[in-house]
Amino acid sequence: MFSGIPLFPQQASTLAADVDALYLFIVAVTAFFGILVTIVVLAFAVKYRTNDPLAVGARIHGSIPLELAWSIIPFGITLVIFAWSADVFFDLQRPPDQSIEIYATGKRWMWKFQHLDGQNEINELHVPVGRPVKVTFTSEDVLHSMFFPAFRVKADAIPGRYSSVWFQATTVGEYHLFCAEYCGTNHSGMVGKVVVMEPQDYQAWLSGTVGGGTLAARGERLFSELACNTCHLSDGRGRGPSLQNKFGASEQLASGGTVAVDAAYLRESILSPQAKLVAGYQPLMPTFQGLVSEENVMALIEYVKSLQASSGGVTAAEARTEHAAPAAAQENR
Ligand code: CUA
């Protein structure tokens, strides 16, 4: 649609055209009224000009129809923009259930990606074409912003919090990855590329670069290295709560109320264990702030996620089998 206009990056995701259509609509509405007002101002300046310096204008006491028109018409237009924007926003905010999950960390001045199958990349991200991909990320230091212009997705990387974007690439190729938040001296160098590959090329890439097992397996090793396993016994009789089947469930808190067990809650519980203590347990757990990197926190989260019958995201290996036999893949997990 915009291939002839170099102002716009290529549309390379399923939602890029929706974002552009909305943007174009807002530009068109703004341009229409901007041009209309300019023309009317010029026309009236010519029509009502006078050479008499003492001329007095006619008295005007308002016009109900005119005032209703310029209130109701803009109100209607803004409601259209609101409804349309909300629709696009929800599409951008809700990754499909079967998205391939990828973790990322922003730090001055690079992007680090971790695939569930165990691959790590810096300033490069390999994804398959035609499959939804969800990237969950945080920052190790200051504010960054992960921006894939060709996919029309962008979200801030905020220290201490998880953000996510999702996209489904539609065209094989290499696209820009930018940091879109000024983050210091080498902000302009915090760039990378996302490589969208045919599914079979992606499988070849995946199998060619594995080292150290899956992300969940790395998390499991950390879980025993950090001695988490001495308290979080799987039978629930340890000094800490069992982590079996916890991800996605909700947990009763000592302070009353409940909390949804998601990535953000697990991260907080590793770094600030007493922030939301589970009911029935003593505040014994030490903080792991400064002892576990953000990448390792993600590995631990992925391990906890693996401790259940069915998990939300899929690894690339699982995605491979799901296309062939979705039902069987569900049962095997
Ligand atoms: Cu990171 Cu700008």
CSV table of C-alpha atoms and ligand atoms in Angstrom, one decimal:
chain,number,residue,atom,x,y,z
A,1,MET,CA,0.0,0.0,0.0
A,2,PHE,CA,2.8,2.4,0.9
A,3,SER,CA,5.5,0.8,-1.2
A,4,GLY,CA,5.9,4.0,-3.3
A,5,ILE,CA,6.3,6.2,-0.2
A,6,PRO,CA,9.6,5.8,1.5
A,7,LEU,CA,8.2,7.5,4.7
A,8,PHE,CA,6.6,4.2,5.6
A,9,PRO,CA,8.4,1.0,6.5
A,10,GLN,CA,7.3,-2.2,4.7
A,11,GLN,CA,4.2,-3.9,6.0
A,12,ALA,CA,5.5,-7.3,7.2
A,13,SER,CA,3.1,-8.4,9.9
A,14,THR,CA,-0.6,-9.4,10.0
A,15,LEU,CA,-1.5,-6.2,11.9
A,16,ALA,CA,0.6,-3.7,10.0
A,17,ALA,CA,-2.1,-2.9,7.5
A,18,ASP,CA,-4.7,-2.3,10.3
A,19,VAL,CA,-2.3,0.1,12.1
A,20,ASP,CA,-1.6,2.0,8.8
A,21,ALA,CA,-5.2,2.2,7.9
A,22,LEU,CA,-6.1,3.8,11.2
A,23,TYR,CA,-3.2,6.1,11.0
A,24,LEU,CA,-4.1,7.1,7.4
A,25,PHE,CA,-7.7,7.8,8.5
A,26,ILE,CA,-6.6,10.1,11.3
A,27,VAL,CA,-4.2,11.9,8.9
A,28,ALA,CA,-7.0,12.3,6.3
A,29,VAL,CA,-9.5,13.7,8.9
A,30,THR,CA,-6.9,16.1,10.2
A,31,ALA,CA,-5.9,17.2,6.7
A,32,PHE,CA,-9.5,17.6,5.6
A,33,PHE,CA,-10.4,20.0,8.4
A,34,GLY,CA,-7.0,21.8,8.3
A,35,ILE,CA,-7.5,22.5,4.6
A,36,LEU,CA,-11.2,23.3,5.0
A,37,VAL,CA,-10.5,25.9,7.7
A,38,THR,CA,-7.6,27.4,5.7
A,39,ILE,CA,-9.8,27.8,2.6
A,40,VAL,CA,-12.7,29.3,4.5
A,41,VAL,CA,-10.4,31.8,6.3
A,42,LEU,CA,-8.9,32.9,2.9
A,43,ALA,CA,-12.3,33.1,1.2
A,44,PHE,CA,-13.9,35.2,4.0
A,45,ALA,CA,-10.8,37.5,4.0
A,46,VAL,CA,-11.4,38.2,0.3
A,47,LYS,CA,-15.3,38.3,0.5
A,48,TYR,CA,-15.6,40.6,3.5
A,49,ARG,CA,-12.6,42.8,2.9
A,50,THR,CA,-13.3,46.6,3.1
A,51,ASN,CA,-11.3,49.7,2.4
A,52,ASP,CA,-13.2,51.7,5.0
A,53,PRO,CA,-11.0,52.0,8.2
A,54,LEU,CA,-14.1,53.0,10.3
A,55,ALA,CA,-16.3,50.2,9.2
A,56,VAL,CA,-18.1,48.3,12.0
A,57,GLY,CA,-19.0,44.6,11.7
A,58,ALA,CA,-22.6,43.3,12.0
A,59,ARG,CA,-23.7,42.0,15.4
A,60,ILE,CA,-24.0,38.3,15.6
A,61,HIS,CA,-25.8,36.6,18.5
A,62,GLY,CA,-24.9,33.0,17.9
A,63,SER,CA,-26.5,30.2,15.9
A,64,ILE,CA,-27.9,27.2,17.6
A,65,PRO,CA,-27.8,25.0,14.5
A,66,LEU,CA,-24.2,26.0,13.8
A,67,GLU,CA,-23.0,25.3,17.3
A,68,LEU,CA,-24.8,22.0,17.4
A,69,ALA,CA,-23.2,21.0,14.1
A,70,TRP,CA,-19.6,21.8,15.2
A,71,SER,CA,-20.1,20.0,18.5
A,72,ILE,CA,-21.9,16.8,17.3
A,73,ILE,CA,-19.9,16.2,14.1
A,74,PRO,CA,-16.4,16.2,15.8
A,75,PHE,CA,-17.9,14.2,18.7
A,76,GLY,CA,-19.0,11.5,16.2
A,77,ILE,CA,-15.7,11.5,14.4
A,78,THR,CA,-13.7,11.2,17.7
A,79,LEU,CA,-15.9,8.3,18.7
A,80,VAL,CA,-15.2,6.5,15.4
A,81,ILE,CA,-11.5,7.0,16.0
A,82,PHE,CA,-11.9,5.8,19.6
A,83,ALA,CA,-13.7,2.6,18.6
A,84,TRP,CA,-11.4,1.9,15.7
A,85,SER,CA,-8.3,2.5,17.9
A,86,ALA,CA,-9.6,0.3,20.7
A,87,ASP,CA,-10.2,-2.5,18.2
A,88,VAL,CA,-6.6,-2.3,16.8
A,89,PHE,CA,-5.2,-1.8,20.3
A,90,PHE,CA,-6.8,-5.0,21.6
A,91,ASP,CA,-5.5,-7.0,18.6
A,92,LEU,CA,-2.0,-5.7,19.3
A,93,GLN,CA,-2.3,-6.5,23.1
A,94,ARG,CA,-3.7,-10.0,22.9
A,95,PRO,CA,-1.2,-12.6,21.5
A,96,PRO,CA,-2.8,-15.8,20.2
A,97,ASP,CA,-2.7,-18.7,22.6
A,98,GLN,CA,-0.4,-20.7,20.5
A,99,SER,CA,2.3,-18.0,20.1
A,100,ILE,CA,6.0,-19.0,20.1
A,101,GLU,CA,7.4,-17.5,23.3
A,102,ILE,CA,10.7,-15.6,23.3
A,103,TYR,CA,12.3,-13.7,26.2
A,104,ALA,CA,14.4,-10.6,25.8
A,105,THR,CA,16.4,-8.3,27.9
A,106,GLY,CA,17.4,-4.7,27.1
A,107,LYS,CA,20.6,-3.3,28.5
A,108,ARG,CA,22.9,-0.5,27.5
A,109,TRP,CA,23.3,-1.0,24.6
A,110,MET,CA,22.0,-4.2,23.3
A,111,TRP,CA,19.0,-6.5,23.0
A,112,LYS,CA,19.5,-10.1,24.3
A,113,PHE,CA,17.0,-12.8,23.1
A,114,GLN,CA,16.4,-16.2,24.7
A,115,HIS,CA,14.5,-18.9,22.9
A,116,LEU,CA,12.7,-21.6,24.8
A,117,ASP,CA,14.7,-24.2,22.9
A,118,GLY,CA,17.9,-22.8,24.4
A,119,GLN,CA,19.3,-20.5,21.7
A,120,ASN,CA,20.6,-17.1,22.7
A,121,GLU,CA,21.1,-14.2,20.4
A,122,ILE,CA,22.3,-10.6,20.7
A,123,ASN,CA,20.8,-7.9,18.5
A,124,GLU,CA,19.4,-10.5,16.2
A,125,LEU,CA,16.2,-12.4,16.4
A,126,HIS,CA,15.3,-15.3,14.2
A,127,VAL,CA,11.6,-16.1,13.8
A,128,PRO,CA,9.5,-18.2,11.4
A,129,VAL,CA,7.1,-16.6,8.9
A,130,GLY,CA,3.4,-17.1,9.4
A,131,ARG,CA,3.4,-18.0,13.1
A,132,PRO,CA,2.5,-15.7,16.0
A,133,VAL,CA,5.5,-14.8,18.1
A,134,LYS,CA,5.3,-13.3,21.6
A,135,VAL,CA,8.3,-11.5,23.0
A,136,THR,CA,8.4,-10.9,26.8
A,137,PHE,CA,11.1,-8.5,28.0
A,138,THR,CA,12.4,-6.2,30.6
A,139,SER,CA,15.4,-3.9,31.1
A,140,GLU,CA,18.5,-4.5,33.2
A,141,ASP,CA,19.3,-0.8,33.7
A,142,VAL,CA,17.3,2.1,32.2
A,143,LEU,CA,14.3,2.6,30.0
A,144,HIS,CA,14.6,1.2,26.5
A,145,SER,CA,11.9,0.6,24.0
A,146,MET,CA,11.6,-2.4,21.7
A,147,PHE,CA,10.4,-1.3,18.2
A,148,PHE,CA,9.8,-3.4,15.1
A,149,PRO,CA,8.8,-0.8,12.5
A,150,ALA,CA,7.9,-3.3,9.8
A,151,PHE,CA,5.6,-5.2,12.2
A,152,ARG,CA,4.2,-1.9,13.7
A,153,VAL,CA,4.8,-3.0,17.3
A,154,LYS,CA,6.6,-1.1,20.0
A,155,ALA,CA,6.7,-1.3,23.8
A,156,ASP,CA,8.9,0.2,26.5
A,157,ALA,CA,11.4,-2.1,28.3
A,158,ILE,CA,11.0,-1.0,31.9
A,159,PRO,CA,13.4,-2.0,34.8
A,160,GLY,CA,11.5,-4.2,37.2
A,161,ARG,CA,8.6,-5.0,35.0
A,162,TYR,CA,7.7,-7.3,32.1
A,163,SER,CA,6.4,-5.9,28.9
A,164,SER,CA,5.4,-7.9,25.8
A,165,VAL,CA,4.8,-7.5,22.1
A,166,TRP,CA,3.5,-10.0,19.6
A,167,PHE,CA,3.5,-10.2,15.9
A,168,GLN,CA,3.0,-12.6,13.0
A,169,ALA,CA,5.4,-12.0,10.2
A,170,THR,CA,3.9,-12.3,6.7
A,171,THR,CA,7.0,-11.9,4.5
A,172,VAL,CA,10.4,-13.6,4.7
A,173,GLY,CA,13.3,-11.1,5.0
A,174,GLU,CA,15.4,-9.0,7.3
A,175,TYR,CA,13.8,-6.1,9.2
A,176,HIS,CA,15.0,-3.4,11.5
A,177,LEU,CA,14.9,-3.7,15.3
A,178,PHE,CA,15.4,-0.4,17.1
A,179,CYS,CA,15.6,0.9,20.6
A,180,ALA,CA,13.1,3.8,20.5
A,181,GLU,CA,13.7,5.4,23.9
A,182,TYR,CA,16.8,7.6,24.5
A,183,CYS,CA,18.9,5.5,26.8
A,184,GLY,CA,22.4,7.1,26.8
A,185,THR,CA,25.5,7.6,24.8
A,186,ASN,CA,25.1,4.6,22.4
A,187,HIS,CA,21.3,4.7,22.1
A,188,SER,CA,21.6,5.2,18.4
A,189,GLY,CA,23.7,2.1,18.2
A,190,MET,CA,21.2,-0.1,20.0
A,191,VAL,CA,19.9,-1.5,16.8
A,192,GLY,CA,19.5,-5.0,15.5
A,193,LYS,CA,17.6,-7.1,13.0
A,194,VAL,CA,14.9,-9.6,13.0
A,195,VAL,CA,15.3,-12.4,10.5
A,196,VAL,CA,12.0,-13.9,9.2
A,197,MET,CA,12.6,-17.3,7.8
A,198,GLU,CA,10.7,-20.0,6.0
A,199,PRO,CA,9.6,-22.7,8.5
A,200,GLN,CA,12.1,-25.3,7.2
A,201,ASP,CA,15.0,-22.8,7.3
A,202,TYR,CA,14.0,-21.8,10.8
A,203,GLN,CA,14.1,-25.4,11.9
A,204,ALA,CA,17.5,-25.8,10.4
A,205,TRP,CA,18.6,-22.6,12.2
A,206,LEU,CA,17.2,-23.9,15.5
A,207,SER,CA,18.9,-27.3,15.3
A,208,GLY,CA,22.2,-25.7,14.3
A,209,THR,CA,22.8,-23.5,17.3
A,210,VAL,CA,21.6,-25.3,20.4
A,211,GLY,CA,23.9,-25.3,23.4
A,212,GLY,CA,23.0,-26.2,27.0
A,213,GLY,CA,19.5,-27.5,26.5
A,214,THR,CA,16.2,-25.7,26.6
A,215,LEU,CA,15.6,-22.5,28.6
A,216,ALA,CA,13.4,-24.5,31.1
A,217,ALA,CA,16.3,-27.0,31.5
A,218,ARG,CA,18.7,-24.2,32.3
A,219,GLY,CA,16.1,-22.9,34.8
A,220,GLU,CA,16.0,-26.4,36.4
A,221,ARG,CA,19.8,-26.4,36.8
A,222,LEU,CA,19.6,-22.9,38.4
A,223,PHE,CA,16.8,-24.1,40.6
A,224,SER,CA,19.1,-26.6,42.3
A,225,GLU,CA,22.3,-24.5,42.0
A,226,LEU,CA,20.6,-21.7,44.0
A,227,ALA,CA,19.1,-24.4,46.3
A,228,CYS,CA,15.6,-23.3,45.6
A,229,ASN,CA,14.7,-27.1,45.6
A,230,THR,CA,15.6,-27.5,49.3
A,231,CYS,CA,12.5,-25.4,50.3
A,232,HIS,CA,10.1,-25.6,47.3
A,233,LEU,CA,9.5,-29.4,47.5
A,234,SER,CA,7.1,-30.7,44.9
A,235,ASP,CA,5.0,-32.6,47.5
A,236,GLY,CA,4.1,-29.2,49.1
A,237,ARG,CA,5.7,-30.2,52.5
A,238,GLY,CA,8.7,-27.9,52.2
A,239,ARG,CA,9.3,-24.6,53.9
A,240,GLY,CA,8.2,-22.9,50.7
A,241,PRO,CA,5.1,-23.6,48.6
A,242,SER,CA,5.2,-26.3,46.0
A,243,LEU,CA,5.5,-24.9,42.5
A,244,GLN,CA,3.7,-27.7,40.7
A,245,ASN,CA,0.8,-26.5,38.5
A,246,LYS,CA,1.2,-23.0,39.9
A,247,PHE,CA,1.8,-21.0,36.8
A,248,GLY,CA,-1.5,-19.5,35.6
A,249,ALA,CA,-3.3,-20.4,38.9
A,250,SER,CA,-4.0,-18.0,41.7
A,251,GLU,CA,-2.4,-18.0,45.1
A,252,GLN,CA,-3.9,-17.1,48.5
A,253,LEU,CA,-1.7,-14.4,50.2
A,254,ALA,CA,-0.8,-14.1,53.9
A,255,SER,CA,-2.0,-10.5,53.8
A,256,GLY,CA,-5.4,-11.6,52.6
A,257,GLY,CA,-6.5,-11.5,49.0
A,258,THR,CA,-5.1,-13.5,46.1
A,259,VAL,CA,-2.6,-13.0,43.4
A,260,ALA,CA,-2.5,-14.4,39.8
A,261,VAL,CA,0.7,-16.5,39.4
A,262,ASP,CA,2.2,-15.0,36.2
A,263,ALA,CA,5.7,-14.1,35.1
A,264,ALA,CA,5.6,-10.7,36.9
A,265,TYR,CA,4.6,-12.3,40.2
A,266,LEU,CA,7.3,-15.0,40.0
A,267,ARG,CA,9.9,-12.4,39.2
A,268,GLU,CA,8.9,-10.3,42.2
A,269,SER,CA,8.9,-13.4,44.4
A,270,ILE,CA,12.4,-14.2,43.4
A,271,LEU,CA,13.8,-10.7,43.9
A,272,SER,CA,11.5,-9.5,46.7
A,273,PRO,CA,10.2,-12.7,48.4
A,274,GLN,CA,8.3,-10.9,51.1
A,275,ALA,CA,6.4,-8.6,48.9
A,276,LYS,CA,3.5,-11.0,48.4
A,277,LEU,CA,3.9,-13.9,50.8
A,278,VAL,CA,1.8,-17.0,50.2
A,279,ALA,CA,-0.6,-17.7,53.1
A,280,GLY,CA,0.6,-20.4,55.5
A,281,TYR,CA,4.3,-19.9,54.9
A,282,GLN,CA,6.9,-18.0,57.0
A,283,PRO,CA,8.9,-15.1,55.5
A,284,LEU,CA,12.1,-17.2,55.4
A,285,MET,CA,13.2,-16.8,51.7
A,286,PRO,CA,16.2,-14.6,51.1
A,287,THR,CA,16.2,-12.1,48.3
A,288,PHE,CA,18.0,-13.0,45.1
A,289,GLN,CA,18.3,-9.4,44.1
A,290,GLY,CA,21.8,-8.9,42.5
A,291,LEU,CA,22.4,-12.7,42.6
A,292,VAL,CA,20.3,-13.7,39.6
A,293,SER,CA,20.5,-11.8,36.2
A,294,GLU,CA,17.3,-10.9,34.4
A,295,GLU,CA,18.1,-13.7,31.9
A,296,ASN,CA,18.3,-16.3,34.6
A,297,VAL,CA,15.1,-15.0,36.2
A,298,MET,CA,13.4,-15.7,32.8
A,299,ALA,CA,15.0,-19.2,32.8
A,300,LEU,CA,13.6,-19.9,36.3
A,301,ILE,CA,10.2,-18.7,35.3
A,302,GLU,CA,10.2,-21.0,32.3
A,303,TYR,CA,11.2,-23.9,34.5
A,304,VAL,CA,8.2,-23.1,36.8
A,305,LYS,CA,6.0,-22.9,33.8
A,306,SER,CA,7.2,-26.4,32.7
A,307,LEU,CA,6.0,-27.9,36.0
A,308,GLN,CA,2.5,-28.4,34.8
A,309,ALA,CA,0.2,-30.3,32.5
A,310,SER,CA,-0.4,-27.6,30.0
A,311,SER,CA,1.4,-24.3,29.5
A,312,GLY,CA,0.3,-21.2,27.6
A,313,GLY,CA,3.2,-20.8,25.2
A,314,VAL,CA,4.8,-23.3,23.0
A,315,THR,CA,8.5,-23.8,22.2
A,316,ALA,CA,9.5,-23.9,18.5
A,317,ALA,CA,9.9,-27.7,18.9
A,318,GLU,CA,6.3,-28.0,20.1
A,319,ALA,CA,5.1,-25.7,17.3
A,320,ARG,CA,6.6,-28.1,14.8
A,321,THR,CA,4.5,-31.0,16.0
A,322,GLU,CA,1.3,-29.0,16.6
A,323,HIS,CA,0.8,-28.3,12.9
A,324,ALA,CA,0.8,-32.0,12.2
A,325,ALA,CA,-1.2,-33.2,15.1
A,326,PRO,CA,-2.6,-30.5,17.4
A,327,ALA,CA,-4.5,-32.9,19.7
A,328,ALA,CA,-1.6,-35.3,20.2
A,329,ALA,CA,0.7,-32.4,21.0
A,330,GLN,CA,-1.7,-31.1,23.7
A,331,GLU,CA,-1.9,-34.5,25.4
A,332,ASN,CA,1.9,-35.0,25.4
A,333,ARG,CA,2.6,-31.8,27.3
B,1,CUA,CU1,18.2,1.5,24.6
B,1,CUA,CU2,17.8,3.6,23.5
